[in-house]
Amino acid sequence: MSNAEAENGVSFEQAMDKLEQIVSKLESGDVPLEKAIELFQEGMALSHLCGQKLEQVEQKIETLLEENGNFVKKPFQPASD
């Protein structure tokens, strides 16, 4: 998957699956150096894509909180570290 493919409608799950395959190949140690560099670059692009997709989803999440017997939509606020 090229950078162009990564930007053209690849789902989070597809990107994660491909990233896991790349990690497995790199961990095996049976990859020539040039191919390892290509895989590493592709993996970094996929990692960045997944991070962006998670940020987009996080912005869309709304939590329902009960206030005085009514449910109120409030923007998702992640726990601070």
Coordinates of N, CA and C in Angstrom, one line a residue:
M1 N 0.8 -1.2 0.0 CA 0.0 0.0 0.0 C 0.9 1.2 0.0
S2 N 0.7 2.1 -1.0 CA 1.5 3.3 -1.1 C 0.9 4.4 -0.3
N3 N 1.5 5.5 -0.1 CA 1.0 6.7 0.6 C -0.3 7.1 -0.1
A4 N -0.4 7.1 -1.4 CA -1.6 7.5 -2.1 C -2.7 6.6 -1.7
E5 N -2.5 5.3 -1.7 CA -3.5 4.3 -1.3 C -4.0 4.6 0.2
A6 N -3.0 4.9 1.0 CA -3.3 5.1 2.4 C -4.3 6.3 2.6
E7 N -4.2 7.3 1.7 CA -5.0 8.5 1.8 C -6.3 8.3 1.0
N8 N -6.5 7.3 0.2 CA -7.7 7.1 -0.6 C -8.7 6.1 0.0
G9 N -9.3 6.4 1.1 CA -10.4 5.6 1.6 C -10.1 4.3 2.2
V10 N -8.9 4.1 2.7 CA -8.5 2.8 3.4 C -9.1 3.0 4.8
S11 N -9.8 1.9 5.2 CA -10.4 1.9 6.6 C -9.3 1.8 7.6
F12 N -9.7 2.2 8.9 CA -8.8 2.0 10.0 C -8.4 0.6 10.1
E13 N -9.3 -0.3 10.0 CA -9.0 -1.8 10.2 C -8.1 -2.3 9.1
Q14 N -8.3 -1.8 7.9 CA -7.4 -2.3 6.8 C -6.0 -1.7 7.0
A15 N -5.9 -0.5 7.4 CA -4.6 0.1 7.7 C -3.9 -0.6 8.8
M16 N -4.6 -1.0 9.9 CA -4.0 -1.7 11.0 C -3.6 -3.1 10.6
D17 N -4.4 -3.8 9.8 CA -4.0 -5.1 9.3 C -2.7 -5.1 8.5
K18 N -2.6 -4.1 7.6 CA -1.4 -3.9 6.8 C -0.2 -3.6 7.7
L19 N -0.4 -2.7 8.7 CA 0.6 -2.4 9.6 C 1.1 -3.6 10.4
E20 N 0.2 -4.4 10.8 CA 0.6 -5.6 11.5 C 1.4 -6.6 10.6
Q21 N 1.0 -6.7 9.4 CA 1.8 -7.5 8.4 C 3.2 -7.0 8.2
I22 N 3.3 -5.7 8.1 CA 4.6 -5.0 8.0 C 5.5 -5.3 9.2
V23 N 4.9 -5.1 10.4 CA 5.7 -5.3 11.6 C 6.2 -6.8 11.6
S24 N 5.3 -7.7 11.3 CA 5.7 -9.1 11.3 C 6.9 -9.4 10.4
K25 N 6.8 -8.8 9.1 CA 7.9 -9.0 8.2 C 9.2 -8.4 8.7
L26 N 9.1 -7.2 9.3 CA 10.3 -6.6 9.8 C 10.9 -7.4 11.0
E27 N 10.0 -7.9 11.8 CA 10.5 -8.6 13.0 C 11.1 -10.0 12.6
S28 N 10.7 -10.5 11.5 CA 11.2 -11.8 11.1 C 12.7 -11.7 10.8
G29 N 13.2 -10.5 10.3 CA 14.6 -10.4 10.0 C 15.0 -11.0 8.7
D30 N 14.1 -11.5 7.9 CA 14.4 -12.1 6.6 C 14.2 -11.2 5.4
V31 N 14.2 -9.9 5.7 CA 13.9 -8.9 4.7 C 15.2 -8.1 4.3
P32 N 15.5 -8.0 3.0 CA 16.7 -7.3 2.6 C 16.6 -5.8 3.1
L33 N 17.7 -5.2 3.3 CA 17.8 -3.8 3.8 C 16.9 -2.9 3.1
E34 N 17.0 -2.8 1.7 CA 16.2 -1.9 0.9 C 14.7 -2.1 1.1
K35 N 14.3 -3.4 1.1 CA 12.9 -3.7 1.3 C 12.5 -3.3 2.7
A36 N 13.3 -3.5 3.7 CA 13.0 -3.2 5.1 C 12.8 -1.7 5.2
I37 N 13.6 -0.9 4.5 CA 13.4 0.6 4.5 C 12.1 1.0 3.9
E38 N 11.7 0.3 2.8 CA 10.4 0.6 2.2 C 9.3 0.2 3.1
L39 N 9.4 -0.9 3.7 CA 8.4 -1.4 4.6 C 8.2 -0.4 5.8
F40 N 9.4 0.0 6.3 CA 9.4 0.9 7.5 C 8.7 2.2 7.1
Q41 N 9.0 2.8 5.9 CA 8.4 4.0 5.5 C 6.8 3.8 5.3
E42 N 6.5 2.7 4.7 CA 5.0 2.4 4.6 C 4.4 2.3 5.9
G43 N 5.0 1.6 6.8 CA 4.5 1.4 8.2 C 4.3 2.8 8.9
M44 N 5.3 3.7 8.8 CA 5.1 5.0 9.4 C 4.0 5.8 8.8
A45 N 3.8 5.7 7.5 CA 2.6 6.3 6.9 C 1.3 5.8 7.4
L46 N 1.3 4.5 7.5 CA 0.0 3.8 8.0 C -0.2 4.2 9.5
S47 N 0.9 4.2 10.2 CA 0.7 4.6 11.6 C 0.2 6.0 11.8
H48 N 0.7 6.9 10.9 CA 0.2 8.3 10.9 C -1.3 8.3 10.5
L49 N -1.6 7.6 9.5 CA -3.0 7.5 9.0 C -3.9 7.0 10.1
C50 N -3.5 6.0 10.8 CA -4.4 5.4 11.9 C -4.5 6.5 13.0
G51 N -3.5 7.2 13.3 CA -3.6 8.2 14.3 C -4.5 9.3 13.9
Q52 N -4.5 9.7 12.7 CA -5.4 10.7 12.2 C -6.9 10.2 12.2
K53 N -7.1 9.0 11.9 CA -8.4 8.4 11.9 C -9.0 8.4 13.3
L54 N -8.1 8.0 14.3 CA -8.5 7.9 15.7 C -8.9 9.3 16.2
E55 N -8.1 10.3 15.8 CA -8.4 11.7 16.2 C -9.8 12.2 15.6
Q56 N -10.0 11.8 14.4 CA -11.3 12.2 13.8 C -12.5 11.5 14.5
V57 N -12.3 10.3 14.8 CA -13.4 9.5 15.5 C -13.6 10.1 16.9
E58 N -12.5 10.4 17.6 CA -12.6 11.0 18.9 C -13.4 12.3 18.9
Q59 N -13.2 13.1 17.9 CA -13.9 14.4 17.8 C -15.4 14.2 17.6
K60 N -15.8 13.0 17.0 CA -17.2 12.8 16.7 C -17.9 12.2 17.9
I61 N -17.2 11.6 18.8 CA -17.8 10.8 19.9 C -18.5 11.8 20.8
E62 N -19.7 11.5 21.2 CA -20.4 12.3 22.1 C -20.8 11.3 23.2
T63 N -20.8 11.8 24.4 CA -21.2 10.9 25.6 C -22.6 11.4 26.0
L64 N -23.4 10.5 26.4 CA -24.7 10.8 27.0 C -24.6 10.8 28.5
L65 N -24.9 11.9 29.0 CA -24.9 12.1 30.5 C -26.3 12.4 31.0
E66 N -26.7 11.7 32.1 CA -28.0 12.0 32.6 C -28.0 13.2 33.6
E67 N -28.8 14.1 33.3 CA -28.9 15.3 34.2 C -30.4 15.5 34.5
N68 N -30.7 15.4 35.7 CA -32.1 15.6 36.2 C -33.1 14.8 35.4
G69 N -32.7 13.5 35.2 CA -33.6 12.6 34.5 C -33.6 12.7 33.0
N70 N -32.9 13.6 32.4 CA -32.8 13.8 31.0 C -31.4 13.4 30.5
F71 N -31.3 12.9 29.3 CA -30.0 12.6 28.7 C -29.6 13.8 27.9
V72 N -28.3 14.2 28.1 CA -27.8 15.4 27.4 C -26.6 15.0 26.7
K73 N -26.5 15.4 25.4 CA -25.3 15.1 24.6 C -24.2 16.1 25.0
K74 N -23.0 15.6 25.3 CA -21.8 16.4 25.6 C -20.7 15.9 24.7
P75 N -19.8 16.8 24.3 CA -18.6 16.4 23.5 C -17.8 15.4 24.3
F76 N -17.2 14.5 23.6 CA -16.2 13.6 24.3 C -15.0 14.3 24.8
Q77 N -14.6 14.1 26.0 CA -13.4 14.7 26.5 C -12.5 13.6 27.1
P78 N -11.4 13.3 26.4 CA -10.5 12.2 26.8 C -9.9 12.5 28.2
A79 N -9.6 11.5 28.9 CA -8.9 11.7 30.2 C -7.6 12.3 30.0
S80 N -7.2 13.2 30.8 CA -5.8 13.8 30.7 C -4.8 12.9 31.3
D81 N -3.7 12.8 30.7 CA -2.6 12.0 31.2 C -1.7 12.8 32.1

